[in-house]
Amino acid sequence: AFDEDDKKPFVEYVRENRIYGVRFVGKVPEEELPRYYHTCDVFCAPSIGFESFGMVLLEAMAAGKPVVASDIPGYSDVLKSGAEGILVPPANPEALARAIVYLLNNPSLRAYMGEMGRKKAACYSWHNVASQVFEFYQELQGRRKLMLKFTLYQRDLRRKPRDRRMA
């Protein structure tokens, strides 16, 4: 996604180098994103900074697309290189290009990685995440009940024997 001013140098580069088939679409509404993911053969995320979480990778993986991404925190938490795609060193355009070309030249590997990515993305579905959170809360609630029983038992042990008989 580009602001109009940000995309000017890229548009000029494409025009000056007579590169065809490039279209700058700007910001895409969220409901249209799946259509864009489905049109690509390989999804590329060449971020050079820190990402808190690789949501964009999961979106592409959910569409069954192999991913080439920078090996940065956030992305490397989501993508296992060699399974759902390929991680490359950040700010290394040569490695990025090699990985993309490698996948473009290997349709069976693309299909395999796309399927692996689809399976991994399913683990992050809202249903699965909500279930995991619910299970975690149930576990905490169980621990709290156990701690309460333990605390009451300890109080009972601290009473003098005479007090315990009367209770």
PDB file of C-alpha atoms in Angstrom:
ATOM      1  CA  ALA A   1       0.000   0.000   0.000  1.00  0.00           C
ATOM      2  CA  PHE A   2       1.354   3.370  -1.019  1.00  0.00           C
ATOM      3  CA  ASP A   3       0.443   6.960  -0.427  1.00  0.00           C
ATOM      4  CA  GLU A   4       0.359   8.797  -3.747  1.00  0.00           C
ATOM      5  CA  ASP A   5       3.631  10.632  -3.010  1.00  0.00           C
ATOM      6  CA  ASP A   6       5.408   7.453  -1.917  1.00  0.00           C
ATOM      7  CA  LYS A   7       4.711   5.552  -5.111  1.00  0.00           C
ATOM      8  CA  LYS A   8       6.046   8.189  -7.545  1.00  0.00           C
ATOM      9  CA  PRO A   9       9.666   6.945  -7.607  1.00  0.00           C
ATOM     10  CA  PHE A  10       8.478   3.374  -8.167  1.00  0.00           C
ATOM     11  CA  VAL A  11       6.158   4.367 -10.987  1.00  0.00           C
ATOM     12  CA  GLU A  12       8.993   6.328 -12.606  1.00  0.00           C
ATOM     13  CA  TYR A  13      11.387   3.383 -12.218  1.00  0.00           C
ATOM     14  CA  VAL A  14       8.924   1.019 -13.888  1.00  0.00           C
ATOM     15  CA  ARG A  15       8.315   3.461 -16.735  1.00  0.00           C
ATOM     16  CA  GLU A  16      12.014   4.314 -17.290  1.00  0.00           C
ATOM     17  CA  ASN A  17      13.017   0.647 -17.327  1.00  0.00           C
ATOM     18  CA  ARG A  18      10.110  -0.362 -19.543  1.00  0.00           C
ATOM     19  CA  ILE A  19       8.878  -2.964 -17.094  1.00  0.00           C
ATOM     20  CA  TYR A  20       5.459  -4.214 -18.131  1.00  0.00           C
ATOM     21  CA  GLY A  21       2.706  -5.871 -16.165  1.00  0.00           C
ATOM     22  CA  VAL A  22       3.224  -3.820 -13.005  1.00  0.00           C
ATOM     23  CA  ARG A  23       0.161  -2.215 -11.512  1.00  0.00           C
ATOM     24  CA  PHE A  24       0.138  -0.029  -8.406  1.00  0.00           C
ATOM     25  CA  VAL A  25      -3.235  -0.457  -6.759  1.00  0.00           C
ATOM     26  CA  GLY A  26      -2.716   1.569  -3.588  1.00  0.00           C
ATOM     27  CA  LYS A  27      -4.474   0.655  -0.379  1.00  0.00           C
ATOM     28  CA  VAL A  28      -6.726  -2.366  -0.837  1.00  0.00           C
ATOM     29  CA  PRO A  29      -9.864  -2.744   1.305  1.00  0.00           C
ATOM     30  CA  GLU A  30      -9.551  -5.669   3.706  1.00  0.00           C
ATOM     31  CA  GLU A  31     -12.431  -7.603   2.160  1.00  0.00           C
ATOM     32  CA  GLU A  32     -10.629  -7.557  -1.224  1.00  0.00           C
ATOM     33  CA  LEU A  33      -7.295  -8.864   0.091  1.00  0.00           C
ATOM     34  CA  PRO A  34      -8.076 -12.580  -0.437  1.00  0.00           C
ATOM     35  CA  ARG A  35      -8.631 -11.930  -4.144  1.00  0.00           C
ATOM     36  CA  TYR A  36      -5.181 -10.360  -4.412  1.00  0.00           C
ATOM     37  CA  TYR A  37      -3.524 -13.199  -2.499  1.00  0.00           C
ATOM     38  CA  HIS A  38      -5.125 -15.753  -4.820  1.00  0.00           C
ATOM     39  CA  THR A  39      -3.750 -14.014  -7.931  1.00  0.00           C
ATOM     40  CA  CYS A  40      -0.077 -14.453  -7.016  1.00  0.00           C
ATOM     41  CA  ASP A  41       2.164 -17.479  -7.491  1.00  0.00           C
ATOM     42  CA  VAL A  42       4.524 -16.534  -4.645  1.00  0.00           C
ATOM     43  CA  PHE A  43       3.853 -14.003  -1.905  1.00  0.00           C
ATOM     44  CA  CYS A  44       6.814 -11.776  -1.083  1.00  0.00           C
ATOM     45  CA  ALA A  45       7.250  -9.803   2.162  1.00  0.00           C
ATOM     46  CA  PRO A  46      10.647  -8.064   2.055  1.00  0.00           C
ATOM     47  CA  SER A  47      10.282  -6.065   5.278  1.00  0.00           C
ATOM     48  CA  ILE A  48      13.562  -4.917   6.781  1.00  0.00           C
ATOM     49  CA  GLY A  49      12.267  -3.782  10.161  1.00  0.00           C
ATOM     50  CA  PHE A  50      10.658  -5.529  13.082  1.00  0.00           C
ATOM     51  CA  GLU A  51       7.185  -7.007  12.763  1.00  0.00           C
ATOM     52  CA  SER A  52       5.334  -7.860  15.948  1.00  0.00           C
ATOM     53  CA  PHE A  53       3.545 -10.715  14.205  1.00  0.00           C
ATOM     54  CA  GLY A  54       3.430 -12.030  10.659  1.00  0.00           C
ATOM     55  CA  MET A  55      -0.306 -11.569  10.048  1.00  0.00           C
ATOM     56  CA  VAL A  56       0.276 -10.693   6.392  1.00  0.00           C
ATOM     57  CA  LEU A  57       2.166 -13.974   5.986  1.00  0.00           C
ATOM     58  CA  LEU A  58      -0.703 -15.933   7.538  1.00  0.00           C
ATOM     59  CA  GLU A  59      -3.158 -14.237   5.177  1.00  0.00           C
ATOM     60  CA  ALA A  60      -1.095 -15.311   2.153  1.00  0.00           C
ATOM     61  CA  MET A  61      -0.604 -18.787   3.613  1.00  0.00           C
ATOM     62  CA  ALA A  62      -4.370 -19.114   4.156  1.00  0.00           C
ATOM     63  CA  ALA A  63      -4.732 -18.527   0.410  1.00  0.00           C
ATOM     64  CA  GLY A  64      -2.385 -21.466  -0.183  1.00  0.00           C
ATOM     65  CA  LYS A  65       0.542 -19.369  -1.364  1.00  0.00           C
ATOM     66  CA  PRO A  66       4.197 -20.065  -0.588  1.00  0.00           C
ATOM     67  CA  VAL A  67       5.922 -17.115   1.061  1.00  0.00           C
ATOM     68  CA  VAL A  68       9.321 -15.531   0.580  1.00  0.00           C
ATOM     69  CA  ALA A  69       9.951 -13.198   3.499  1.00  0.00           C
ATOM     70  CA  SER A  70      12.715 -11.466   5.381  1.00  0.00           C
ATOM     71  CA  ASP A  71      14.105 -13.420   8.306  1.00  0.00           C
ATOM     72  CA  ILE A  72      13.019 -10.936  10.961  1.00  0.00           C
ATOM     73  CA  PRO A  73      11.303 -11.322  14.341  1.00  0.00           C
ATOM     74  CA  GLY A  74       7.580 -11.717  13.858  1.00  0.00           C
ATOM     75  CA  TYR A  75       7.955 -13.312  10.447  1.00  0.00           C
ATOM     76  CA  SER A  76      10.283 -16.053  11.654  1.00  0.00           C
ATOM     77  CA  ASP A  77       7.781 -16.808  14.449  1.00  0.00           C
ATOM     78  CA  VAL A  78       5.122 -17.657  11.852  1.00  0.00           C
ATOM     79  CA  LEU A  79       7.049 -19.061   8.883  1.00  0.00           C
ATOM     80  CA  LYS A  80       9.342 -22.068   9.021  1.00  0.00           C
ATOM     81  CA  SER A  81      11.843 -21.730   6.201  1.00  0.00           C
ATOM     82  CA  GLY A  82      11.658 -24.730   3.898  1.00  0.00           C
ATOM     83  CA  ALA A  83       8.154 -25.668   5.032  1.00  0.00           C
ATOM     84  CA  GLU A  84       5.672 -22.893   4.220  1.00  0.00           C
ATOM     85  CA  GLY A  85       8.122 -20.755   2.296  1.00  0.00           C
ATOM     86  CA  ILE A  86      11.634 -19.358   2.396  1.00  0.00           C
ATOM     87  CA  LEU A  87      13.146 -16.850   4.823  1.00  0.00           C
ATOM     88  CA  VAL A  88      15.948 -14.679   3.430  1.00  0.00           C
ATOM     89  CA  PRO A  89      18.312 -12.214   5.101  1.00  0.00           C
ATOM     90  CA  PRO A  90      16.697  -8.774   5.407  1.00  0.00           C
ATOM     91  CA  ALA A  91      17.810  -6.044   2.992  1.00  0.00           C
ATOM     92  CA  ASN A  92      19.322  -8.626   0.633  1.00  0.00           C
ATOM     93  CA  PRO A  93      17.639  -8.192  -2.765  1.00  0.00           C
ATOM     94  CA  GLU A  94      19.807 -10.875  -4.383  1.00  0.00           C
ATOM     95  CA  ALA A  95      18.733 -13.541  -1.874  1.00  0.00           C
ATOM     96  CA  LEU A  96      15.130 -12.376  -2.194  1.00  0.00           C
ATOM     97  CA  ALA A  97      15.237 -12.645  -5.998  1.00  0.00           C
ATOM     98  CA  ARG A  98      16.932 -16.081  -5.881  1.00  0.00           C
ATOM     99  CA  ALA A  99      14.253 -17.435  -3.535  1.00  0.00           C
ATOM    100  CA  ILE A 100      11.410 -16.066  -5.662  1.00  0.00           C
ATOM    101  CA  VAL A 101      12.886 -17.416  -8.904  1.00  0.00           C
ATOM    102  CA  TYR A 102      13.589 -20.768  -7.239  1.00  0.00           C
ATOM    103  CA  LEU A 103       9.934 -21.127  -6.250  1.00  0.00           C
ATOM    104  CA  LEU A 104       8.658 -19.874  -9.606  1.00  0.00           C
ATOM    105  CA  ASN A 105      10.751 -22.555 -11.316  1.00  0.00           C
ATOM    106  CA  ASN A 106       9.493 -25.318  -8.985  1.00  0.00           C
ATOM    107  CA  PRO A 107       5.695 -25.619  -9.244  1.00  0.00           C
ATOM    108  CA  SER A 108       5.535 -28.832  -7.190  1.00  0.00           C
ATOM    109  CA  LEU A 109       7.490 -27.208  -4.355  1.00  0.00           C
ATOM    110  CA  ARG A 110       5.211 -24.151  -4.567  1.00  0.00           C
ATOM    111  CA  ALA A 111       2.173 -26.407  -4.277  1.00  0.00           C
ATOM    112  CA  TYR A 112       3.679 -28.291  -1.324  1.00  0.00           C
ATOM    113  CA  MET A 113       4.645 -25.113   0.529  1.00  0.00           C
ATOM    114  CA  GLY A 114       1.272 -23.575  -0.260  1.00  0.00           C
ATOM    115  CA  GLU A 115      -0.511 -26.565   1.275  1.00  0.00           C
ATOM    116  CA  MET A 116       1.775 -26.545   4.321  1.00  0.00           C
ATOM    117  CA  GLY A 117       1.056 -22.834   4.711  1.00  0.00           C
ATOM    118  CA  ARG A 118      -2.690 -23.372   4.445  1.00  0.00           C
ATOM    119  CA  LYS A 119      -2.509 -25.969   7.238  1.00  0.00           C
ATOM    120  CA  LYS A 120      -0.426 -23.695   9.455  1.00  0.00           C
ATOM    121  CA  ALA A 121      -2.725 -20.717   8.844  1.00  0.00           C
ATOM    122  CA  ALA A 122      -5.699 -22.857   9.915  1.00  0.00           C
ATOM    123  CA  CYS A 123      -4.056 -23.186  13.341  1.00  0.00           C
ATOM    124  CA  TYR A 124      -4.392 -19.405  13.689  1.00  0.00           C
ATOM    125  CA  SER A 125      -8.075 -19.223  12.735  1.00  0.00           C
ATOM    126  CA  TRP A 126     -10.270 -17.209  15.090  1.00  0.00           C
ATOM    127  CA  HIS A 127     -12.053 -20.404  16.114  1.00  0.00           C
ATOM    128  CA  ASN A 128      -8.796 -22.146  17.083  1.00  0.00           C
ATOM    129  CA  VAL A 129      -7.338 -19.114  18.841  1.00  0.00           C
ATOM    130  CA  ALA A 130     -10.565 -18.537  20.800  1.00  0.00           C
ATOM    131  CA  SER A 131     -10.616 -22.221  21.805  1.00  0.00           C
ATOM    132  CA  GLN A 132      -7.022 -22.021  23.032  1.00  0.00           C
ATOM    133  CA  VAL A 133      -7.755 -18.869  25.051  1.00  0.00           C
ATOM    134  CA  PHE A 134     -10.849 -20.510  26.549  1.00  0.00           C
ATOM    135  CA  GLU A 135      -8.852 -23.630  27.497  1.00  0.00           C
ATOM    136  CA  PHE A 136      -6.177 -21.431  29.081  1.00  0.00           C
ATOM    137  CA  TYR A 137      -8.795 -19.618  31.182  1.00  0.00           C
ATOM    138  CA  GLN A 138     -10.262 -22.948  32.260  1.00  0.00           C
ATOM    139  CA  GLU A 139      -6.790 -24.117  33.269  1.00  0.00           C
ATOM    140  CA  LEU A 140      -6.240 -20.930  35.284  1.00  0.00           C
ATOM    141  CA  GLN A 141      -9.615 -21.356  36.944  1.00  0.00           C
ATOM    142  CA  GLY A 142      -8.704 -24.936  37.867  1.00  0.00           C
ATOM    143  CA  ARG A 143      -5.389 -23.784  39.326  1.00  0.00           C
ATOM    144  CA  ARG A 144      -7.187 -21.109  41.339  1.00  0.00           C
ATOM    145  CA  LYS A 145      -9.561 -23.695  42.815  1.00  0.00           C
ATOM    146  CA  LEU A 146      -6.610 -25.938  43.629  1.00  0.00           C
ATOM    147  CA  MET A 147      -4.747 -23.041  45.287  1.00  0.00           C
ATOM    148  CA  LEU A 148      -7.846 -22.160  47.311  1.00  0.00           C
ATOM    149  CA  LYS A 149      -8.174 -25.768  48.547  1.00  0.00           C
ATOM    150  CA  PHE A 150      -4.453 -25.846  49.376  1.00  0.00           C
ATOM    151  CA  THR A 151      -4.695 -22.544  51.275  1.00  0.00           C
ATOM    152  CA  LEU A 152      -7.684 -23.770  53.300  1.00  0.00           C
ATOM    153  CA  TYR A 153      -5.835 -27.025  54.041  1.00  0.00           C
ATOM    154  CA  GLN A 154      -2.758 -25.074  55.221  1.00  0.00           C
ATOM    155  CA  ARG A 155      -4.930 -22.929  57.509  1.00  0.00           C
ATOM    156  CA  ASP A 156      -6.445 -26.085  58.940  1.00  0.00           C
ATOM    157  CA  LEU A 157      -2.962 -27.513  59.632  1.00  0.00           C
ATOM    158  CA  ARG A 158      -1.906 -24.321  61.442  1.00  0.00           C
ATOM    159  CA  ARG A 159      -4.701 -24.636  63.973  1.00  0.00           C
ATOM    160  CA  LYS A 160      -3.811 -26.164  67.284  1.00  0.00           C
ATOM    161  CA  PRO A 161      -4.899 -29.800  67.605  1.00  0.00           C
ATOM    162  CA  ARG A 162      -7.524 -28.806  70.154  1.00  0.00           C
ATOM    163  CA  ASP A 163      -8.989 -26.248  67.694  1.00  0.00           C
ATOM    164  CA  ARG A 164      -9.128 -28.866  64.948  1.00  0.00           C
ATOM    165  CA  ARG A 165     -11.190 -31.250  67.063  1.00  0.00           C
ATOM    166  CA  MET A 166     -13.742 -28.549  67.740  1.00  0.00           C
ATOM    167  CA  ALA A 167     -14.047 -27.478  64.137  1.00  0.00           C
TER     168      ALA A 167
END
